[in-house]
Short mmCIF file of C-alpha atoms in Angstrom, two decimals:
data_model
loop_
_atom_site.label_atom_id
_atom_site.label_comp_id
_atom_site.label_asym_id
_atom_site.label_seq_id
_atom_site.Cartn_x
_atom_site.Cartn_y
_atom_site.Cartn_z
CA MET A 19 -139.55 55.23 38.64
CA LEU A 20 -138.69 58.73 39.37
CA ALA A 21 -137.85 59.26 35.09
CA MET A 22 -141.76 58.38 34.90
CA GLN A 23 -143.04 60.24 37.10
CA LEU A 24 -141.27 63.33 35.27
CA SER A 25 -142.32 62.66 32.22
CA ALA A 26 -145.77 62.35 33.83
CA MET A 27 -145.49 65.33 35.33
CA PRO A 28 -146.58 68.28 33.59
CA GLU A 29 -144.89 71.83 34.06
CA MET A 30 -147.47 73.28 34.13
CA GLU A 31 -149.50 71.69 36.35
CA THR A 32 -153.03 72.86 37.98
CA PRO A 33 -152.11 72.96 41.61
CA ILE A 34 -154.21 70.94 43.69
CA ARG A 35 -156.50 71.99 47.00
CA PRO A 36 -157.29 68.24 48.33
CA GLY A 37 -158.96 67.57 51.74
CA VAL A 38 -156.96 65.79 54.97
CA ALA A 39 -158.72 62.05 53.55
CA GLU A 40 -157.40 62.51 49.78
CA LEU A 41 -153.92 63.46 51.76
CA SER A 42 -153.32 60.47 53.72
CA ASP A 43 -155.01 58.07 51.26
CA ASP A 44 -153.18 59.22 48.08
CA PHE A 45 -149.64 60.36 49.89
CA GLU A 46 -147.76 58.38 47.27
CA ALA A 47 -149.43 60.32 44.08
CA LEU A 48 -148.42 63.17 45.48
CA VAL A 49 -145.21 62.40 45.89
CA ARG A 50 -145.45 61.58 42.14
CA LEU A 51 -146.35 64.33 41.24
CA TYR A 52 -144.10 67.02 43.62
CA ARG A 53 -140.90 64.72 44.28
CA PRO A 54 -139.66 66.80 40.89
CA LYS A 55 -140.62 70.36 41.88
CA VAL A 56 -139.55 69.59 45.27
CA PHE A 57 -135.79 68.78 44.28
CA ARG A 58 -135.56 71.55 42.21
CA PHE A 59 -136.45 74.04 44.42
CA ALA A 60 -133.39 72.26 46.68
CA LEU A 61 -131.66 71.22 43.99
CA ALA A 62 -131.44 75.11 42.55
CA SER A 63 -131.28 76.32 46.16
CA LEU A 64 -127.75 74.16 48.46
CA ARG A 65 -126.74 73.16 44.19
CA ASP A 66 -125.41 70.42 45.92
CA PRO A 67 -127.85 67.42 44.33
CA ASP A 68 -127.01 65.39 47.81
CA ALA A 69 -128.65 67.49 50.10
CA ALA A 70 -131.22 68.19 47.51
CA GLU A 71 -132.35 65.07 47.81
CA THR A 72 -131.66 64.73 51.48
CA VAL A 73 -134.24 67.98 51.96
CA THR A 74 -136.80 65.99 49.59
CA GLN A 75 -136.66 62.94 51.16
CA ASP A 76 -136.80 65.15 54.41
CA CYS A 77 -140.05 66.97 53.20
CA PHE A 78 -141.65 64.13 51.95
CA LEU A 79 -141.52 62.48 55.88
CA ARG A 80 -142.55 65.28 57.45
CA ALA A 81 -145.05 66.19 54.73
CA HIS A 82 -146.78 62.41 55.38
CA GLN A 83 -145.76 63.36 59.31
CA ALA A 84 -148.09 66.87 59.08
CA ARG A 85 -150.46 66.00 56.58
CA ALA A 86 -153.75 65.80 59.27
CA SER A 87 -152.75 69.82 60.42
CA PHE A 88 -152.56 70.71 57.08
CA ARG A 89 -155.67 73.10 56.33
CA ARG A 90 -156.03 73.64 52.82
CA ASP A 91 -155.39 77.61 53.79
CA CYS A 92 -153.05 77.06 50.11
CA SER A 93 -151.80 74.47 47.36
CA LEU A 94 -150.49 71.53 48.44
CA GLN A 95 -147.38 72.57 45.87
CA THR A 96 -147.49 75.45 48.41
CA TRP A 97 -147.59 74.26 51.39
CA LEU A 98 -144.46 71.71 50.13
CA MET A 99 -142.62 74.31 49.19
CA ARG A 100 -143.10 75.86 52.44
CA ILE A 101 -141.63 72.95 54.38
CA ALA A 102 -138.89 72.35 51.51
CA LEU A 103 -137.43 75.93 51.96
CA ASN A 104 -137.47 75.45 56.24
CA LEU A 105 -135.43 72.37 55.23
CA ILE A 106 -133.57 73.88 53.00
CA ARG A 107 -132.39 76.92 55.41
CA ASP A 108 -131.83 74.63 58.25
CA HIS A 109 -129.33 73.05 56.13
CA ALA A 110 -127.38 75.90 55.04
CA ARG A 111 -127.52 77.21 58.55
CA SER A 112 -125.99 74.24 59.41
CA ARG A 113 -123.57 73.44 56.48
CA ARG A 114 -122.60 76.82 56.42
CA PHE A 115 -118.82 76.85 55.44
CA GLN A 116 -119.38 73.80 53.70
CA PHE A 117 -122.03 75.44 51.45
CA TRP A 118 -120.23 77.95 48.63
CA ARG A 119 -116.80 75.88 48.57
CA ARG A 120 -119.79 72.63 47.05
CA ALA A 121 -122.01 75.22 45.54
CA TYR A 122 -118.00 76.71 43.50
CA ARG A 123 -117.52 73.28 42.82
CA VAL A 124 -121.32 72.27 41.70
CA ALA A 125 -122.14 75.21 39.74
CA ARG A 126 -120.76 74.19 36.15
CA PRO A 127 -123.60 72.18 35.16
CA VAL A 128 -126.45 74.39 35.33
CA GLU A 129 -123.56 77.16 32.83
CA GLN A 130 -123.41 74.04 31.28
CA ALA A 131 -126.72 73.54 30.80
CA GLY A 132 -127.36 76.83 28.97
CA HIS A 133 -126.13 75.22 26.28
CA SER A 134 -128.93 72.47 26.16
CA ILE A 135 -131.01 74.71 25.38
CA ALA A 136 -129.56 75.96 22.24
CA ASP A 137 -132.18 77.21 19.08
CA ARG A 138 -131.68 76.44 15.68
CA ALA A 139 -132.66 80.50 14.69
CA ARG A 140 -130.15 82.22 16.73
CA SER A 141 -126.55 82.52 16.08
CA PRO A 142 -123.84 81.03 17.82
CA GLU A 143 -122.78 84.64 19.13
CA ALA A 144 -127.08 85.10 20.59
CA GLN A 145 -125.94 81.99 21.71
CA ALA A 146 -123.02 82.09 23.34
CA LEU A 147 -123.86 85.18 24.53
CA LEU A 148 -127.86 83.99 25.97
CA ASN A 149 -125.16 81.53 27.29
CA GLU A 150 -123.04 84.45 29.12
CA ARG A 151 -126.29 85.44 30.64
CA VAL A 152 -127.08 82.71 32.14
CA ALA A 153 -124.12 81.38 33.47
CA SER A 154 -124.09 85.09 34.66
CA ILE A 155 -127.88 84.84 36.45
CA TRP A 156 -126.76 81.82 38.23
CA ALA A 157 -124.00 83.42 39.66
CA ALA A 158 -126.11 86.73 40.67
CA ALA A 159 -128.39 84.46 43.00
CA GLU A 160 -125.64 82.57 44.40
CA ARG A 161 -124.42 85.48 45.82
CA LEU A 162 -127.88 87.47 47.21
CA PRO A 163 -128.92 86.94 50.10
CA GLU A 164 -130.67 83.98 51.69
CA LYS A 165 -134.78 84.73 51.36
CA GLN A 166 -133.75 86.94 47.93
CA ARG A 167 -132.44 84.49 46.51
CA SER A 168 -135.69 82.01 47.55
CA VAL A 169 -138.47 84.30 46.57
CA PHE A 170 -135.83 84.72 43.35
CA LEU A 171 -135.76 80.73 42.36
CA LEU A 172 -139.38 80.81 43.74
CA ARG A 173 -141.20 83.16 40.79
CA PHE A 174 -138.08 82.07 38.17
CA VAL A 175 -137.82 78.74 38.19
CA GLU A 176 -140.82 77.59 39.92
CA ASP A 177 -143.02 79.79 38.27
CA LEU A 178 -145.53 80.85 42.12
CA ASP A 179 -146.89 84.00 41.72
CA LEU A 180 -146.29 86.37 44.80
CA LEU A 181 -149.48 85.37 46.86
CA GLU A 182 -147.91 81.63 46.04
CA ILE A 183 -144.76 82.82 47.18
CA ALA A 184 -146.05 84.55 50.16
CA ALA A 185 -147.58 81.88 51.31
CA ALA A 186 -144.89 79.89 51.47
CA THR A 187 -142.21 81.83 52.90
CA GLY A 188 -144.59 83.81 55.21
CA MET A 189 -144.07 87.09 54.57
CA LYS A 190 -146.32 89.36 52.95
CA GLU A 191 -146.97 90.23 49.60
CA GLY A 192 -145.18 93.94 49.31
CA THR A 193 -142.53 92.85 50.92
CA VAL A 194 -141.78 89.75 48.52
CA LYS A 195 -142.16 92.07 46.28
CA THR A 196 -139.75 94.24 47.10
CA HIS A 197 -137.48 91.04 47.57
CA LEU A 198 -137.65 90.32 44.40
CA PHE A 199 -137.68 93.55 42.83
CA ARG A 200 -133.84 93.31 45.04
CA ALA A 201 -132.65 90.53 43.34
CA LEU A 202 -133.81 91.89 39.61
CA ARG A 203 -131.67 94.89 40.30
CA ALA A 204 -127.84 92.57 41.86
CA VAL A 205 -129.51 90.09 38.16
CA ARG A 206 -129.59 93.10 35.70
CA GLU A 207 -126.58 94.71 36.96
CA ARG A 208 -124.61 91.54 36.66
CA ILE A 209 -125.87 90.05 33.66
CA GLY A 210 -125.02 93.88 32.47
CA GLY A 211 -128.00 95.75 30.84
CA THR A 212 -127.71 97.85 28.21
CA LEU A 213 -129.94 100.49 29.07
CA MET B 5 -143.21 110.18 27.80
CA ILE B 6 -140.35 109.09 30.20
CA ALA B 7 -137.13 108.59 28.61
CA HIS B 8 -136.30 104.87 28.76
CA LEU B 9 -136.89 102.71 31.59
CA SER B 10 -135.14 102.28 34.81
CA THR B 11 -134.70 98.73 36.50
CA GLU B 12 -137.34 99.54 38.84
CA GLN B 13 -139.76 99.19 35.77
CA LEU B 14 -138.61 96.86 34.25
CA SER B 15 -139.24 94.77 37.07
CA GLU B 16 -142.18 95.67 37.12
CA CYS B 17 -142.87 94.46 33.52
CA ILE B 18 -141.40 91.12 34.45
CA LEU B 19 -143.37 90.76 37.23
CA GLY B 20 -146.16 91.33 34.66
CA GLN B 21 -147.28 94.11 36.50
CA PRO B 22 -146.44 97.54 34.62
CA SER B 23 -148.31 100.48 35.24
CA PRO B 24 -150.48 102.19 32.27
CA LEU B 25 -147.50 104.73 31.38
CA VAL B 26 -144.23 101.52 31.38
CA SER B 27 -146.88 99.66 28.67
CA ARG B 28 -147.09 102.78 27.39
CA HIS B 29 -143.51 103.67 27.06
CA VAL B 30 -142.47 99.50 25.86
CA GLN B 31 -144.83 99.73 23.77
CA GLN B 32 -143.55 103.17 21.48
CA CYS B 33 -139.91 102.39 22.53
CA THR B 34 -138.15 99.66 20.69
CA VAL B 35 -134.17 99.53 22.64
CA CYS B 36 -136.80 99.02 25.85
CA ARG B 37 -138.46 96.40 23.97
CA GLU B 38 -135.03 94.75 23.34
CA GLU B 39 -133.84 95.41 26.70
CA LEU B 40 -136.75 93.72 28.03
CA ALA B 41 -136.98 90.75 25.54
CA ASN B 42 -133.31 90.41 26.50
CA PHE B 43 -134.02 90.34 30.32
CA GLN B 44 -136.60 88.02 29.83
CA GLU B 45 -135.15 85.25 27.93
CA ALA B 46 -132.21 84.76 30.23
CA LEU B 47 -134.44 84.66 32.95
CA GLY B 48 -136.42 81.89 30.80
CA SER B 49 -133.30 80.46 29.48
CA PHE B 50 -132.02 79.99 33.04
CA ARG B 51 -134.87 78.01 34.22
CA GLY B 52 -134.03 75.73 32.16
CA ALA B 53 -131.12 75.08 32.38
CA VAL B 54 -131.99 74.98 35.90
CA ARG B 55 -134.56 72.43 34.79
CA THR B 56 -132.63 70.54 32.46
CA TRP B 57 -129.61 70.07 35.20
CA SER B 58 -132.26 69.20 37.94
CA GLN B 59 -133.98 66.83 35.49
CA GLU B 60 -129.76 65.45 34.03
CA GLU B 61 -129.61 64.80 38.80
CA ALA B 62 -132.32 62.53 39.07
CA HIS B 63 -132.12 60.89 36.52
CA ARG B 64 -128.44 59.56 37.85
CA ALA B 65 -130.28 59.48 41.09
CA LEU B 66 -131.90 56.96 38.82
CA ALA B 67 -128.75 55.47 37.78
CA VAL B 68 -127.81 54.61 41.12
CA PRO B 69 -130.17 52.20 42.51
CA ALA B 70 -130.04 50.30 39.51
CA GLN B 71 -126.59 49.36 40.33
CA GLY B 72 -127.47 49.04 43.49
CA PRO B 73 -128.35 45.22 43.60
CA GLN B 74 -124.26 43.96 42.38
CA ALA B 75 -122.80 46.96 44.51
CA ARG B 76 -125.05 45.78 47.59
CA SER B 77 -123.49 42.23 46.65
CA LEU B 78 -120.46 42.41 45.79
CA MET B 79 -120.28 45.04 49.03
CA ALA B 80 -121.68 42.31 51.84
CA SER B 81 -119.52 39.50 50.16
CA ARG B 82 -116.77 41.32 51.22
CA GLN B 83 -117.90 41.99 54.65
CA LEU B 84 -118.38 38.55 54.32
CA ALA B 85 -115.29 37.60 53.29
CA TRP B 86 -114.14 39.93 56.51
CA ALA B 87 -115.79 38.47 59.10
CA LEU B 88 -115.33 35.16 57.78
CA LEU B 89 -111.47 35.71 58.28
CA ILE B 90 -111.71 37.22 61.11
CA ALA B 91 -113.75 34.43 62.59
CA ALA B 92 -110.68 32.27 61.28
CA VAL B 93 -108.07 33.91 63.36
CA PHE B 94 -110.51 33.78 65.77
CA VAL B 95 -110.78 29.82 65.37
CA ILE B 96 -107.18 29.62 65.55
CA ALA B 97 -106.19 31.40 68.56
CA SER B 98 -108.93 29.85 70.88
CA PHE B 99 -106.71 26.41 69.62
CA VAL B 100 -103.49 28.21 69.95
CA VAL B 101 -103.60 30.67 73.20
CA PRO B 102 -104.97 28.36 75.43
CA ALA B 103 -101.95 25.54 74.25
CA ARG B 104 -99.87 28.55 75.31
CA ASN B 105 -101.03 28.65 78.17
CA GLY B 106 -100.85 24.71 79.27
CA LYS B 107 -97.93 24.97 78.53
CA SER B 108 -96.53 27.43 80.66
CA GLU B 109 -99.34 26.56 83.62
CA ALA B 110 -97.54 23.26 82.99
CA GLN B 111 -93.73 24.95 84.12
CA SER B 112 -94.92 26.08 87.02
CA ASP B 113 -96.68 23.31 87.91
CA ALA B 114 -93.52 21.19 87.88
CA VAL B 115 -91.08 24.25 89.40
CA LEU B 116 -93.77 24.36 91.91
CA LEU B 117 -94.06 20.47 92.74
CA ASN B 118 -90.08 20.92 92.71
CA GLN B 119 -89.83 23.10 95.28
CA VAL B 120 -92.62 20.68 97.27
CA ASP B 121 -90.51 17.96 96.91
CA THR B 122 -87.11 20.08 98.09
CA GLN B 123 -89.33 20.82 101.12
CA VAL B 124 -90.26 17.48 102.11
CA SER B 125 -86.92 15.90 101.24
CA ARG B 126 -85.39 17.56 103.65
CA THR B 127 -84.86 16.37 107.63
CA ALA B 128 -85.27 19.37 109.31
CA PRO B 129 -87.86 22.41 108.48
CA SER B 130 -85.74 25.44 106.72
CA SER B 131 -86.17 27.88 109.89
CA MET B 132 -83.65 25.01 112.18
CA GLU B 133 -81.30 24.27 109.46
CA PRO B 134 -78.71 26.34 111.02
CA LEU B 135 -78.98 24.77 114.52
CA MET B 136 -78.87 21.29 112.60
CA LYS B 137 -75.99 23.21 110.84
CA LEU B 138 -73.88 24.01 114.19
CA VAL B 139 -74.61 20.95 114.79
CA GLY B 140 -72.74 18.78 112.43
CA GLN B 141 -69.83 21.07 112.46
CA ARG B 142 -69.28 19.71 115.89
CA PRO B 143 -67.01 17.54 115.84
#
């Protein structure tokens, strides 16, 4: 079922802004549409599939319980990401001492996943370099402070723009920008720019 | 004309908000253009890698419920077996323990009855036995 949800979900869907009534009526459709995104963000943040699944389920449970309070001041995606972000934060804090150990244990899949984006036009050397860079970004993201990491993942994994990130995180747009600049600096230092 | 782009200026480009000066420099400077392209490509690959991993994990999560019923039935049958075993132990114990208790009760009853018989068969109460002995010792 989830496979169908994944395949049915367009990667760049337009965020919808339904009314409360529509939200209540078709909550299942909302879950189908946004579940992969929420799971992906939770997975990238926590790096633990089980924890990401728990956060995703909690996120939609809370969204369902709070659907009457959705005020349409942001997109559904932003609203869900805000809920997910709080849950991820709580989860990471409650398991602070286990977090990085687990993160290290499951960090390999993304490093290996770099191979799955191989381009035939790219030489083996260039592909190896790219894989190395992906692994470095992954490692750099792991070491970012919590807010920078969230902002970085929302921007570069979830493709949210600055205003959407500001709405999801509750930060001002300028603060989001500052966090992104710092995150990009840390990432670039890690991957080693040539300039 | 700026020498080469700083990390902040590259970040501006990556966030899609370059100043006109930075934009112009990127157009003119091959080194910076290549650096920017490499950085963007790495970030794009990172996004692709995370998405691939996420999809794999989602599919893996799908595969687990597919094995669920079998696993659940196996677990249920094990639990049932344990429950039956425990029940059998209780049933056997319910027969064995009362029988042992019955034996011990019968034994204690027998001892008590023997004591009663001893008391009843006495010719005088136990408190008078010393006196009876004295009387009996007389010629």
